[in-house]
Structure formats: structure tokens, C-alpha cells
Amino acid sequence: MVKQYLWVEGQGIENYHVGDLLLNRFLVKSSKVLLDTRPEQSIEAQIFDPASVQPYLKLFPYCPHIPQPYCVLYLEEKQSHQEVLLLDQAPIGKCDLSTEENLELSHRYAQPLELAWKGASALRQINWLWQIAQLWQPLAEQKVSSSLLQPNLIRVESSLVRLLELRQDREATPSLAELGQMWQQWLPTANNAIKSALSSLCLQMIEGQIQKIDQLINILDEFLQQSAIAHKFTFTVAAQTDQGLTRQSNEDTYYVTDRETFSNLPLTIVCDGMGGHAGGEVASSVAVEAIAQHLQGVNIASENTTSLVIKLHEGIYKANDLINQSNNQDHRRDYQRMGTTIVMALACPPKMYIANIGDSRAYLINRSGCYQVTTDDNMGCRLVRLGMSFYRDSFSHSNSAQLIQALGVSSSKVLHPRIRQFVIDEDCIFLLCSDGLSDNNRVEEYWETEILPVLAGEIDLTVASRRLIDLANHLNGHDNVTVSLVYCQVS
């Protein structure tokens, strides 16, 4: 089992000692960290305060930046009678545990951004600020943007910015001027290559010349492009698919770009078809061909962020329309309609663009950890996004795995693809896969043994993809399985 270290939001745990076992389940590791010793067992239905928990649930699509509620713990021992919220996927680091406990977190390097800031490359420093800016509007909508103004809550794990917990805004909504004032404190140890430009940016924010978050993000995008000039980006892709041990056909399809077509910038797509042998195979193939063809005419290197996102949307809508039209022409209804999930990755240095619909997933793997960076389009995740259920509780619903959207089953007018951007400032791997691999948390269980060795130069990327296929067949085995690995190297 993947060990569930949980961050404690609230007071009361400090009254216990390291090694105490709460409710015969939660082991105290420090005053702010518990370990669930029985993560495979369900927890009783949660009764929670909507005001404090809703922001986490509504921000669920912004994983891995935002932790998620795991359960509410009612402390009744020692006359405490307090409630604390336990958060999963929080950036718990070695600074939060004793020396002995650090052995179990050997791959985790979460540390306060202020601590990691000094000595970081210009590209990484801008990347961290860019991520904070990206989170500003979603957090403001949930009235928790003040969380981004408290340095003690902002952690980094290699390239990723992650928050320990969320704090409610007080009476007034925080301003970009306040954000500029916080960033200004980091100027003395900013990388010399960006110190002058960053100083000017902070001054503009403080003086109110930059009042809209989109304006700030556009400026930081320009800084990213300028900082990336000093780096060389190399991409290697390995993809494989397998029918699996029980299926009579393979409804999965994958695509890896021709290097010459895209000027050495990779596009890779994984689709998991639905609708049986005559439908699923067709839908996934049509989707892959339509999107690849649409993007072939795009000069990716010359596109800005906005236009590239538009092109990705257009390709997805084109694929959806083709499959949808075929369904209509064949008079397919309801569950007879063929469709497909899709997850795709497009590299345009210094960014990787990830798009998905359905429950095929993308993961980011670096030396600090393995992070799921897509959200499944199923009923369980929908309940979380609506603020109605904790993520782990959502699995108890009978239809939690039922997809709520896929390519080809309805009009593009009601299709909502999600496109995310990740700045590449270090060697890392993006794993795209169908649920034949991701089911039962196989990626989370085996990334250290099967994917991390690629970053260490111990195994070849193609070997790693084959081993993942074999692992999926051996431990899951109930479905087709497709894997695409994108190895990003930065020098």
C-alpha cells in the first residue's frame, strides 16, 4: 500500500505524543503529521463544515498544487473534543518529521519556497512565480487567495509549487499589490539574470500598474521564454499498447509524432475507445488521426500560449465532431454510441501542454515524486468538484467510475476539455496511460521502481514502457493497456 501521510489542519494533535495511535488507526508522527495505518479501510461518511472544506473540493482540478480533504478527525481522548481536518497529498517534507521518519520520505524534497529560492535557476524562479500567478484567480474565486500571501504555506517540490493548506480571506480580497510586496522580499536573492526585470515587475504590481492577473501571467510568460533561451531541451518518446489478458480486441490507440513533422517537438496521444470491437477501435483511431492531422499544419514554435491552447481545443472538437457524426449517421443511441477517452501531451519549450477528456491519465514524474496532473471525468470526481464528497468517499458510490464526458458521444457544444500547462525546468517524465495501467493505483505504487530508474540513467525508456505494460497485465489484467512516456531533458 502507498503510505498515507496526512497533514493536520487545526489544533489538538499537539496534545499527543509521537507514536500515539488515534482511534486505533492514525499514528502520530509529529504535531502536524499523522500516518493512516489502515488506508485500505473505508472511513464513515464525513460530516464537515462546508465553509472550511468547500474550497479544497472546488479546487480539486488543480492537483497537485492543492491538497485534498482525507477525513475529519474527532478528537475525544483526553477531554480534547476537537475536530481537525486531515489533508491528503500535502507537501509534507523532511522538515516536518523527525530524523527517523525521514527515512520513509527519502524521495520527498518539499521545502518552503523561501528556503529553496536562493540559488535556483532563473527559469525555475520564474516558473515558481508563474505557478503562483496561475493559482491566483481560482483561489480568489473560492476566497482563499490569501493562502498565496503566506510564505509558510508555500512549499516547492523540485519544479512544483504546492500549498500545505488553504486559509480563508478576511474581509477584503487580497490585491496584486500585496502579492508584489511579498515577491519584492525575495529580490535580494533572485537570480542575477532576472533580478532587474523582476524588480521592475514588482514595482508595477505595487504601484497598481498591473491590476489584472491575466496581464501578470502574460508578462511572466515572456520572462519564461527569455529564460528558456539559455537552456537546451531534448525529448524522447516511447509508446506501446497491448490487448491485455482478457479482452478479445484492443480498443486503445496511441500516436507519437513524426519528429520531422513537428520540428523535433513531440506530440503523443493515448485514446481508450468505448463501444465494443466495431466501435471503440474506430473511435480511438479517428480521434488520433483527426487531432494529429489538425496540428500538422501548426508552426508550434511560433505560437503563443493563447493561440496554441485554441489550436488544441480545435483539434479535440474536430475529432469529437467526426465521431459524433458517425454515431448519428448509424443511428446509434445511448450506450450503443461509440466514443473514446483521450489524453495528450504536446511539448513547446519551456512548456508541456496536457489535455484530457475521460479517465485516461497523465502523470508527472521527477526525482521528488509522482504527481497525477489530470482529473478523471467520472461521477466520483464530479461529486468532489461540486463540493458534495471527499475524493476517497466518492468511490463508495455505485456509479463513481461512470464517465460524464468522452469524445464522440455528444455535441462539441457541451464538451469541456481540460488543458493544463507545466513548465519544464529539470529532467522529468510525463506518463500518459489508459486505465488498464492506472487502475488500482498501480502508477503510484510502482513509479519508483519502474520509472525513476530512467531519470537515473539505469534503464532505457523503451524498456520502462514495456515493463509497465507487463506490470499492468500481471497486476490488473482486466483491460487493454497503453503507455506513452515522454522523457524531457534540460541542460
CSV table of C-alpha atoms in Angstrom, one decimal:
chain,number,residue,atom,x,y,z
A,1,MET,CA,0.0,0.0,0.0
A,2,VAL,CA,1.0,3.6,-0.7
A,3,LYS,CA,1.7,5.2,2.7
A,4,GLN,CA,-0.8,7.9,3.5
A,5,TYR,CA,0.9,10.7,5.3
A,6,LEU,CA,-1.7,13.3,6.3
A,7,TRP,CA,-1.3,17.0,7.2
A,8,VAL,CA,-3.3,18.2,10.1
A,9,GLU,CA,-5.2,21.4,9.7
A,10,GLY,CA,-6.4,22.6,13.1
A,11,GLN,CA,-5.3,22.4,16.7
A,12,GLY,CA,-5.3,19.5,19.1
A,13,ILE,CA,-2.8,16.9,17.9
A,14,GLU,CA,0.0,18.8,19.7
A,15,ASN,CA,-1.6,17.3,22.9
A,16,TYR,CA,-0.5,13.8,21.9
A,17,HIS,CA,3.0,12.2,21.6
A,18,VAL,CA,4.8,10.8,18.7
A,19,GLY,CA,3.8,7.1,18.5
A,20,ASP,CA,0.3,7.5,19.9
A,21,LEU,CA,-2.4,5.8,17.9
A,22,LEU,CA,-5.6,7.8,17.5
A,23,LEU,CA,-8.9,5.9,17.0
A,24,ASN,CA,-6.9,2.7,16.6
A,25,ARG,CA,-5.8,3.9,13.2
A,26,PHE,CA,-3.9,7.2,12.9
A,27,LEU,CA,-0.3,7.1,14.1
A,28,VAL,CA,1.1,10.4,15.4
A,29,LYS,CA,4.3,11.3,13.5
A,30,SER,CA,4.5,14.9,14.7
A,31,SER,CA,2.2,17.7,15.9
A,32,LYS,CA,1.1,18.3,12.3
A,33,VAL,CA,1.5,14.9,10.6
A,34,LEU,CA,-0.4,11.6,11.0
A,35,LEU,CA,0.0,8.3,9.2
A,36,ASP,CA,-3.1,6.3,8.3
A,37,THR,CA,-2.1,2.7,9.2
A,38,ARG,CA,-5.2,1.3,7.6
A,39,PRO,CA,-5.7,3.2,4.3
A,40,GLU,CA,-7.3,0.3,2.6
A,41,GLN,CA,-10.3,0.5,5.0
A,42,SER,CA,-13.1,3.0,4.4
A,43,ILE,CA,-14.0,5.8,6.7
A,44,GLU,CA,-17.5,6.6,7.9
A,45,ALA,CA,-19.4,9.2,6.0
A,46,GLN,CA,-17.9,12.6,6.7
A,47,ILE,CA,-19.8,15.4,8.3
A,48,PHE,CA,-17.9,18.6,7.6
A,49,ASP,CA,-18.1,22.3,7.8
A,50,PRO,CA,-18.8,23.5,4.2
A,51,ALA,CA,-17.1,26.9,4.7
A,52,SER,CA,-13.7,25.4,5.6
A,53,VAL,CA,-13.8,22.3,3.3
A,54,GLN,CA,-15.6,23.5,0.2
A,55,PRO,CA,-12.6,25.5,-1.2
A,56,TYR,CA,-10.5,22.3,-1.2
A,57,LEU,CA,-13.2,20.3,-3.1
A,58,LYS,CA,-13.9,23.0,-5.6
A,59,LEU,CA,-10.2,23.4,-6.3
A,60,PHE,CA,-9.8,19.6,-6.8
A,61,PRO,CA,-8.9,20.0,-10.6
A,62,TYR,CA,-5.8,22.0,-9.6
A,63,CYS,CA,-3.9,19.0,-8.3
A,64,PRO,CA,-1.1,18.6,-7.4
A,65,HIS,CA,-0.9,22.2,-6.2
A,66,ILE,CA,-3.8,21.9,-3.7
A,67,PRO,CA,-4.1,19.1,-1.1
A,68,GLN,CA,-7.4,17.3,-0.6
A,69,PRO,CA,-9.5,16.5,2.5
A,70,TYR,CA,-9.0,13.0,3.6
A,71,CYS,CA,-11.3,12.9,6.6
A,72,VAL,CA,-12.5,14.9,9.6
A,73,LEU,CA,-10.9,13.6,12.8
A,74,TYR,CA,-12.9,13.9,16.0
A,75,LEU,CA,-10.5,14.1,19.0
A,76,GLU,CA,-12.3,12.8,22.1
A,77,GLU,CA,-9.5,11.4,24.1
A,78,LYS,CA,-8.0,13.5,26.9
A,79,GLN,CA,-11.0,15.8,27.0
A,80,SER,CA,-10.0,17.4,23.8
A,81,HIS,CA,-13.3,17.1,21.9
A,82,GLN,CA,-11.9,19.0,18.9
A,83,GLU,CA,-12.3,18.5,15.2
A,84,VAL,CA,-9.3,18.6,12.8
A,85,LEU,CA,-9.2,18.2,9.1
A,86,LEU,CA,-6.7,15.7,7.7
A,87,LEU,CA,-5.3,16.6,4.3
A,88,ASP,CA,-4.0,14.1,1.7
A,89,GLN,CA,-1.4,14.9,-0.9
A,90,ALA,CA,0.0,17.8,1.1
A,91,PRO,CA,3.7,18.7,0.5
A,92,ILE,CA,5.0,17.1,3.7
A,93,GLY,CA,8.8,17.4,3.9
A,94,LYS,CA,11.7,16.3,6.0
A,95,CYS,CA,11.4,19.5,8.0
A,96,ASP,CA,8.0,18.3,9.3
A,97,LEU,CA,9.2,14.9,10.7
A,98,SER,CA,11.9,13.5,13.0
A,99,THR,CA,15.2,12.1,11.6
A,100,GLU,CA,13.9,8.6,11.9
A,101,GLU,CA,10.7,9.3,10.0
A,102,ASN,CA,12.7,11.0,7.2
A,103,LEU,CA,13.8,7.6,6.1
A,104,GLU,CA,10.3,6.8,4.9
A,105,LEU,CA,10.2,10.1,2.9
A,106,SER,CA,13.5,9.6,1.2
A,107,HIS,CA,12.1,10.8,-2.2
A,108,ARG,CA,10.4,13.8,-0.9
A,109,TYR,CA,12.1,17.2,-1.0
A,110,ALA,CA,9.3,19.5,-0.1
A,111,GLN,CA,10.6,22.7,1.5
A,112,PRO,CA,9.5,26.3,1.9
A,113,LEU,CA,9.8,28.3,-1.3
A,114,GLU,CA,11.7,31.0,0.6
A,115,LEU,CA,14.3,28.4,1.5
A,116,ALA,CA,14.6,26.9,-2.0
A,117,TRP,CA,14.6,30.3,-3.7
A,118,LYS,CA,18.2,31.2,-3.2
A,119,GLY,CA,20.5,29.5,-5.7
A,120,ALA,CA,17.6,28.4,-8.0
A,121,SER,CA,18.0,29.0,-11.8
A,122,ALA,CA,16.3,32.0,-13.4
A,123,LEU,CA,13.9,29.6,-15.2
A,124,ARG,CA,12.9,27.9,-12.0
A,125,GLN,CA,12.4,31.1,-10.1
A,126,ILE,CA,10.1,32.5,-12.8
A,127,ASN,CA,8.4,29.1,-13.0
A,128,TRP,CA,7.5,29.2,-9.3
A,129,LEU,CA,6.1,32.8,-9.6
A,130,TRP,CA,4.2,31.8,-12.8
A,131,GLN,CA,2.5,28.9,-10.9
A,132,ILE,CA,1.5,31.2,-8.1
A,133,ALA,CA,0.0,33.6,-10.6
A,134,GLN,CA,-1.9,30.8,-12.3
A,135,LEU,CA,-3.4,29.8,-9.0
A,136,TRP,CA,-4.4,33.4,-8.0
A,137,GLN,CA,-7.7,33.6,-9.8
A,138,PRO,CA,-9.1,30.1,-8.9
A,139,LEU,CA,-8.2,30.7,-5.3
A,140,ALA,CA,-9.7,34.2,-5.3
A,141,GLU,CA,-13.0,32.7,-6.6
A,142,GLN,CA,-13.0,30.5,-3.5
A,143,LYS,CA,-12.0,33.3,-1.2
A,144,VAL,CA,-8.7,31.7,-0.2
A,145,SER,CA,-6.2,33.7,-2.3
A,146,SER,CA,-4.6,35.0,0.9
A,147,SER,CA,-3.0,31.5,1.1
A,148,LEU,CA,-0.6,32.7,-1.6
A,149,LEU,CA,0.5,35.6,0.5
A,150,GLN,CA,1.7,33.4,3.4
A,151,PRO,CA,5.2,32.1,2.6
A,152,ASN,CA,5.0,29.5,5.4
A,153,LEU,CA,2.2,27.8,3.4
A,154,ILE,CA,4.0,27.8,0.0
A,155,ARG,CA,6.2,24.7,-0.5
A,156,VAL,CA,8.1,23.5,-3.5
A,157,GLU,CA,9.0,20.0,-4.6
A,158,SER,CA,11.5,20.5,-7.4
A,159,SER,CA,9.7,22.5,-10.0
A,160,LEU,CA,6.2,22.3,-8.5
A,161,VAL,CA,4.6,24.8,-6.2
A,162,ARG,CA,2.3,23.2,-3.6
A,163,LEU,CA,0.3,24.6,-0.7
A,164,LEU,CA,0.3,23.0,2.7
A,165,GLU,CA,-3.3,24.2,3.4
A,166,LEU,CA,-5.7,26.9,2.5
A,167,ARG,CA,-6.6,30.0,4.5
A,168,GLN,CA,-9.8,31.9,4.3
A,169,ASP,CA,-9.6,35.5,3.0
A,170,ARG,CA,-10.6,38.1,5.6
A,171,GLU,CA,-12.9,41.0,4.8
A,172,ALA,CA,-11.2,42.4,1.7
A,173,THR,CA,-10.0,40.3,-1.3
A,174,PRO,CA,-6.2,40.5,-1.5
A,175,SER,CA,-4.7,42.6,-4.2
A,176,LEU,CA,-1.9,42.0,-6.7
A,177,ALA,CA,-0.1,44.9,-5.0
A,178,GLU,CA,0.2,42.7,-1.8
A,179,LEU,CA,1.5,39.9,-4.0
A,180,GLY,CA,4.1,42.2,-5.5
A,181,GLN,CA,5.2,43.2,-2.0
A,182,MET,CA,5.8,39.6,-1.0
A,183,TRP,CA,7.7,38.9,-4.2
A,184,GLN,CA,9.8,42.0,-3.6
A,185,GLN,CA,11.1,40.5,-0.4
A,186,TRP,CA,12.8,37.8,-2.5
A,187,LEU,CA,14.6,40.2,-4.8
A,188,PRO,CA,17.9,40.2,-2.9
A,189,THR,CA,18.5,36.5,-3.7
A,190,ALA,CA,16.8,36.5,-7.1
A,191,ASN,CA,19.0,35.1,-10.0
A,192,ASN,CA,21.0,37.9,-11.5
A,193,ALA,CA,19.7,37.1,-14.9
A,194,ILE,CA,16.2,38.2,-13.9
A,195,LYS,CA,16.7,40.4,-10.9
A,196,SER,CA,16.3,43.7,-12.8
A,197,ALA,CA,13.2,42.6,-14.7
A,198,LEU,CA,11.7,41.1,-11.6
A,199,SER,CA,12.3,44.3,-9.6
A,200,SER,CA,10.5,46.3,-12.3
A,201,LEU,CA,7.6,43.9,-12.3
A,202,CYS,CA,7.2,44.0,-8.5
A,203,LEU,CA,7.2,47.8,-8.6
A,204,GLN,CA,4.5,47.8,-11.3
A,205,MET,CA,2.3,45.5,-9.2
A,206,ILE,CA,2.8,47.6,-6.0
A,207,GLU,CA,2.0,50.8,-7.8
A,208,GLY,CA,-1.2,49.4,-9.4
A,209,GLN,CA,0.0,49.4,-13.0
A,210,ILE,CA,-0.7,45.7,-13.1
A,211,GLN,CA,-4.2,45.1,-11.8
A,212,LYS,CA,-5.4,42.1,-13.8
A,213,ILE,CA,-4.0,38.6,-13.2
A,214,ASP,CA,-4.0,37.9,-17.0
A,215,GLN,CA,-1.7,40.8,-17.6
A,216,LEU,CA,0.7,39.5,-14.9
A,217,ILE,CA,0.6,35.9,-16.4
A,218,ASN,CA,1.4,37.3,-19.9
A,219,ILE,CA,4.4,39.1,-18.6
A,220,LEU,CA,5.7,36.0,-16.7
A,221,ASP,CA,5.1,34.0,-19.9
A,222,GLU,CA,7.5,36.4,-21.7
A,223,PHE,CA,10.0,36.0,-18.8
A,224,LEU,CA,9.8,32.2,-19.2
A,225,GLN,CA,10.5,32.4,-22.9
A,226,GLN,CA,13.5,34.7,-22.3
A,227,SER,CA,14.9,32.5,-19.5
A,228,ALA,CA,14.5,29.3,-21.6
A,229,ILE,CA,16.9,30.6,-24.3
A,230,ALA,CA,19.8,29.6,-22.0
A,231,HIS,CA,18.6,26.0,-21.9
A,232,LYS,CA,18.6,23.1,-24.4
A,233,PHE,CA,15.5,20.9,-24.3
A,234,THR,CA,15.6,17.3,-25.6
A,235,PHE,CA,12.6,15.0,-25.8
A,236,THR,CA,12.4,11.2,-26.2
A,237,VAL,CA,9.2,9.3,-26.5
A,238,ALA,CA,8.4,5.6,-26.1
A,239,ALA,CA,4.8,4.3,-26.5
A,240,GLN,CA,3.3,0.8,-26.5
A,241,THR,CA,-0.1,-0.8,-26.4
A,242,ASP,CA,-1.3,-4.3,-25.5
A,243,GLN,CA,-4.6,-6.2,-25.8
A,244,GLY,CA,-4.3,-7.5,-22.3
A,245,LEU,CA,-5.1,-10.9,-20.9
A,246,THR,CA,-8.9,-11.0,-21.1
A,247,ARG,CA,-10.1,-8.7,-24.0
A,248,GLN,CA,-10.8,-10.1,-27.4
A,249,SER,CA,-9.6,-6.9,-29.2
A,250,ASN,CA,-7.7,-3.8,-28.5
A,251,GLU,CA,-9.8,-0.6,-28.5
A,252,ASP,CA,-6.8,1.6,-27.3
A,253,THR,CA,-4.9,3.6,-29.9
A,254,TYR,CA,-1.8,5.7,-29.4
A,255,TYR,CA,0.1,8.2,-31.5
A,256,VAL,CA,3.7,9.5,-31.4
A,257,THR,CA,4.6,12.4,-33.7
A,258,ASP,CA,7.0,12.1,-36.6
A,259,ARG,CA,10.0,14.1,-35.5
A,260,GLU,CA,10.4,15.9,-38.8
A,261,THR,CA,6.8,16.9,-39.0
A,262,PHE,CA,6.9,18.8,-35.7
A,263,SER,CA,10.4,20.1,-35.9
A,264,ASN,CA,11.5,17.7,-33.1
A,265,LEU,CA,8.7,18.8,-30.7
A,266,PRO,CA,6.8,15.7,-29.7
A,267,LEU,CA,3.1,15.2,-29.7
A,268,THR,CA,1.8,12.0,-28.1
A,269,ILE,CA,-1.8,10.9,-27.7
A,270,VAL,CA,-3.4,8.0,-25.9
A,271,CYS,CA,-7.1,7.0,-26.5
A,272,ASP,CA,-9.2,4.3,-24.9
A,273,GLY,CA,-12.1,3.5,-27.1
A,274,MET,CA,-15.6,2.5,-26.0
A,275,GLY,CA,-18.4,0.8,-27.8
A,276,GLY,CA,-17.2,-2.7,-28.5
A,277,HIS,CA,-14.9,-4.1,-31.2
A,278,ALA,CA,-16.7,-2.3,-34.0
A,279,GLY,CA,-17.0,1.0,-32.2
A,280,GLY,CA,-14.2,1.6,-29.7
A,281,GLU,CA,-11.4,0.8,-32.1
A,282,VAL,CA,-12.9,3.1,-34.7
A,283,ALA,CA,-13.5,6.0,-32.3
A,284,SER,CA,-10.0,5.9,-30.8
A,285,SER,CA,-8.4,5.7,-34.3
A,286,VAL,CA,-10.5,8.5,-35.7
A,287,ALA,CA,-9.6,10.7,-32.7
A,288,VAL,CA,-5.9,10.2,-33.0
A,289,GLU,CA,-5.8,10.8,-36.8
A,290,ALA,CA,-8.0,13.9,-36.6
A,291,ILE,CA,-6.0,15.6,-33.9
A,292,ALA,CA,-2.6,14.7,-35.4
A,293,GLN,CA,-3.8,16.0,-38.8
A,294,HIS,CA,-5.1,19.2,-37.4
A,295,LEU,CA,-1.9,20.0,-35.6
A,296,GLN,CA,0.4,19.1,-38.5
A,297,GLY,CA,-0.2,22.5,-40.1
A,298,VAL,CA,0.6,24.4,-37.0
A,299,ASN,CA,4.0,26.0,-36.6
A,300,ILE,CA,4.2,25.2,-32.9
A,301,ALA,CA,7.4,27.1,-32.2
A,302,SER,CA,5.9,30.4,-33.3
A,303,GLU,CA,2.6,30.1,-31.4
A,304,ASN,CA,1.9,31.9,-28.2
A,305,THR,CA,0.2,30.3,-25.3
A,306,THR,CA,-3.3,31.5,-26.1
A,307,SER,CA,-3.2,30.5,-29.8
A,308,LEU,CA,-1.7,27.1,-29.0
A,309,VAL,CA,-4.4,26.3,-26.5
A,310,ILE,CA,-7.0,27.4,-29.1
A,311,LYS,CA,-5.4,25.0,-31.6
A,312,LEU,CA,-5.6,22.1,-29.1
A,313,HIS,CA,-9.2,22.8,-28.4
A,314,GLU,CA,-10.0,22.9,-32.2
A,315,GLY,CA,-8.3,19.6,-32.7
A,316,ILE,CA,-10.3,17.9,-29.9
A,317,TYR,CA,-13.6,19.4,-31.2
A,318,LYS,CA,-12.8,18.2,-34.7
A,319,ALA,CA,-12.2,14.7,-33.5
A,320,ASN,CA,-15.4,14.8,-31.4
A,321,ASP,CA,-17.5,16.0,-34.3
A,322,LEU,CA,-16.3,13.3,-36.6
A,323,ILE,CA,-17.1,10.5,-34.2
A,324,ASN,CA,-20.4,12.2,-33.2
A,325,GLN,CA,-21.5,12.5,-36.8
A,326,SER,CA,-20.7,8.8,-37.5
A,327,ASN,CA,-22.8,7.8,-34.5
A,328,ASN,CA,-25.7,9.9,-35.7
A,329,GLN,CA,-25.5,8.5,-39.3
A,330,ASP,CA,-25.5,4.9,-37.9
A,331,HIS,CA,-28.4,5.9,-35.6
A,332,ARG,CA,-26.5,4.7,-32.5
A,333,ARG,CA,-28.3,5.6,-29.3
A,334,ASP,CA,-27.3,5.8,-25.6
A,335,TYR,CA,-24.8,3.1,-24.7
A,336,GLN,CA,-24.6,2.0,-28.3
A,337,ARG,CA,-22.7,5.1,-29.3
A,338,MET,CA,-19.0,4.7,-29.8
A,339,GLY,CA,-16.7,7.1,-28.1
A,340,THR,CA,-13.2,7.4,-26.6
A,341,THR,CA,-11.2,9.0,-23.8
A,342,ILE,CA,-8.2,11.0,-24.7
A,343,VAL,CA,-5.1,12.3,-23.0
A,344,MET,CA,-2.4,14.1,-25.0
A,345,ALA,CA,0.9,15.8,-24.4
A,346,LEU,CA,2.5,18.5,-26.6
A,347,ALA,CA,5.9,19.9,-25.9
A,348,CYS,CA,6.6,23.5,-26.7
A,349,PRO,CA,9.7,24.5,-24.7
A,350,PRO,CA,9.8,25.6,-22.0
A,351,LYS,CA,6.2,24.2,-21.5
A,352,MET,CA,4.4,20.9,-21.8
A,353,TYR,CA,0.7,21.1,-22.7
A,354,ILE,CA,-1.5,18.3,-21.3
A,355,ALA,CA,-5.1,17.9,-22.5
A,356,ASN,CA,-7.6,15.2,-21.4
A,357,ILE,CA,-11.2,14.0,-21.6
A,358,GLY,CA,-12.4,10.9,-19.8
A,359,ASP,CA,-10.3,8.8,-17.4
A,360,SER,CA,-7.1,8.2,-19.3
A,361,ARG,CA,-4.5,10.0,-17.3
A,362,ALA,CA,-1.2,11.9,-17.3
A,363,TYR,CA,1.4,11.8,-14.5
A,364,LEU,CA,4.4,14.0,-14.0
A,365,ILE,CA,7.4,12.1,-12.5
A,366,ASN,CA,10.5,13.8,-11.3
A,367,ARG,CA,13.1,12.9,-8.6
A,368,SER,CA,10.8,14.4,-5.9
A,369,GLY,CA,7.7,12.4,-6.6
A,370,CYS,CA,4.9,11.2,-8.9
A,371,TYR,CA,2.0,13.5,-9.5
A,372,GLN,CA,-1.3,12.9,-11.2
A,373,VAL,CA,-1.8,16.1,-13.3
A,374,THR,CA,-5.2,15.2,-14.9
A,375,THR,CA,-8.6,14.9,-13.4
A,376,ASP,CA,-10.9,11.9,-14.3
A,377,ASP,CA,-14.2,12.8,-16.0
A,378,ASN,CA,-16.3,10.4,-13.9
A,379,MET,CA,-19.2,10.7,-11.5
A,380,GLY,CA,-16.9,10.3,-8.4
A,381,CYS,CA,-14.7,13.3,-9.3
A,382,ARG,CA,-17.8,15.3,-10.3
A,383,LEU,CA,-19.2,14.9,-6.8
A,384,VAL,CA,-15.9,16.3,-5.4
A,385,ARG,CA,-15.8,19.2,-7.8
A,386,LEU,CA,-19.3,20.1,-6.8
A,387,GLY,CA,-18.3,20.1,-3.1
A,388,MET,CA,-20.5,17.2,-2.2
A,389,SER,CA,-18.0,14.5,-1.3
A,390,PHE,CA,-14.4,13.9,-0.3
A,391,TYR,CA,-12.4,12.2,-3.0
A,392,ARG,CA,-11.8,8.9,-1.1
A,393,ASP,CA,-15.5,8.8,-0.2
A,394,SER,CA,-16.6,9.3,-3.8
A,395,PHE,CA,-15.5,5.7,-4.6
A,396,SER,CA,-18.3,4.3,-2.3
A,397,HIS,CA,-20.9,5.4,-4.8
A,398,SER,CA,-22.0,2.6,-7.2
A,399,ASN,CA,-21.6,4.7,-10.3
A,400,SER,CA,-18.5,6.5,-9.3
A,401,ALA,CA,-16.5,5.2,-12.3
A,402,GLN,CA,-19.1,6.2,-14.8
A,403,LEU,CA,-17.8,8.7,-17.3
A,404,ILE,CA,-19.6,12.0,-17.6
A,405,GLN,CA,-17.9,13.0,-20.8
A,406,ALA,CA,-15.9,11.4,-23.6
A,407,LEU,CA,-15.2,12.2,-27.3
A,408,GLY,CA,-17.9,11.4,-29.7
A,409,VAL,CA,-20.9,10.8,-27.5
A,410,SER,CA,-22.4,14.3,-27.7
A,411,SER,CA,-22.1,17.7,-29.4
A,412,SER,CA,-18.9,19.7,-29.0
A,413,LYS,CA,-21.0,22.5,-27.5
A,414,VAL,CA,-21.3,20.5,-24.3
A,415,LEU,CA,-17.7,19.2,-24.4
A,416,HIS,CA,-15.3,20.6,-21.8
A,417,PRO,CA,-11.7,19.5,-22.5
A,418,ARG,CA,-9.2,20.5,-19.8
A,419,ILE,CA,-5.8,21.8,-20.9
A,420,ARG,CA,-3.0,22.4,-18.4
A,421,GLN,CA,0.5,23.8,-18.8
A,422,PHE,CA,3.6,22.7,-17.0
A,423,VAL,CA,7.0,24.5,-17.2
A,424,ILE,CA,9.9,22.1,-17.8
A,425,ASP,CA,12.9,23.3,-15.8
A,426,GLU,CA,14.5,20.0,-15.0
A,427,ASP,CA,14.8,16.4,-16.2
A,428,CYS,CA,11.4,14.7,-15.8
A,429,ILE,CA,9.0,12.2,-17.4
A,430,PHE,CA,5.4,12.6,-18.4
A,431,LEU,CA,3.5,9.3,-18.3
A,432,LEU,CA,0.3,9.0,-20.3
A,433,CYS,CA,-1.8,5.9,-20.0
A,434,SER,CA,-5.2,4.2,-20.3
A,435,ASP,CA,-6.9,2.9,-17.2
A,436,GLY,CA,-5.6,-0.5,-17.9
A,437,LEU,CA,-2.4,0.7,-16.1
A,438,SER,CA,-3.7,3.4,-13.7
A,439,ASP,CA,-6.5,1.3,-12.1
A,440,ASN,CA,-5.8,0.2,-8.5
A,441,ASN,CA,-3.1,2.9,-8.0
A,442,ARG,CA,-0.5,0.9,-9.9
A,443,VAL,CA,1.4,4.1,-11.1
A,444,GLU,CA,1.5,5.4,-7.5
A,445,GLU,CA,2.8,2.0,-6.3
A,446,TYR,CA,5.5,1.4,-8.9
A,447,TRP,CA,6.8,4.7,-10.2
A,448,GLU,CA,9.9,4.5,-8.0
A,449,THR,CA,10.9,1.1,-9.3
A,450,GLU,CA,9.7,1.3,-12.9
A,451,ILE,CA,10.1,5.0,-14.0
A,452,LEU,CA,12.6,6.7,-11.6
A,453,PRO,CA,15.4,4.5,-12.9
A,454,VAL,CA,15.1,6.1,-16.3
A,455,LEU,CA,15.9,9.5,-14.7
A,456,ALA,CA,18.9,7.9,-13.0
A,457,GLY,CA,20.1,6.5,-16.4
A,458,GLU,CA,19.7,2.9,-15.2
A,459,ILE,CA,17.2,1.7,-17.8
A,460,ASP,CA,16.1,2.7,-21.3
A,461,LEU,CA,12.8,4.4,-21.9
A,462,THR,CA,11.5,1.7,-24.2
A,463,VAL,CA,12.3,-0.9,-21.6
A,464,ALA,CA,10.4,1.1,-19.0
A,465,SER,CA,7.3,1.3,-21.2
A,466,ARG,CA,7.4,-2.5,-21.8
A,467,ARG,CA,7.8,-3.2,-18.1
A,468,LEU,CA,4.8,-1.0,-17.3
A,469,ILE,CA,2.7,-3.0,-19.8
A,470,ASP,CA,3.8,-6.2,-18.3
A,471,LEU,CA,3.1,-4.9,-14.8
A,472,ALA,CA,-0.4,-3.8,-15.8
A,473,ASN,CA,-1.2,-7.2,-17.3
A,474,HIS,CA,0.1,-9.1,-14.3
A,475,LEU,CA,-1.5,-6.9,-11.6
A,476,ASN,CA,-4.6,-5.6,-13.3
A,477,GLY,CA,-5.1,-7.7,-16.4
A,478,HIS,CA,-8.8,-6.8,-17.0
A,479,ASP,CA,-8.4,-4.3,-19.8
A,480,ASN,CA,-6.4,-3.1,-22.8
A,481,VAL,CA,-3.4,-1.1,-21.7
A,482,THR,CA,-1.5,1.7,-23.4
A,483,VAL,CA,1.5,3.6,-22.2
A,484,SER,CA,3.4,6.6,-23.6
A,485,LEU,CA,6.4,8.0,-21.8
A,486,VAL,CA,7.8,11.5,-22.7
A,487,TYR,CA,11.3,11.9,-21.3
A,488,CYS,CA,12.2,15.6,-21.0
A,489,GLN,CA,15.9,16.5,-20.6
A,490,VAL,CA,17.1,20.0,-19.8
A,491,SER,CA,20.7,21.3,-20.0
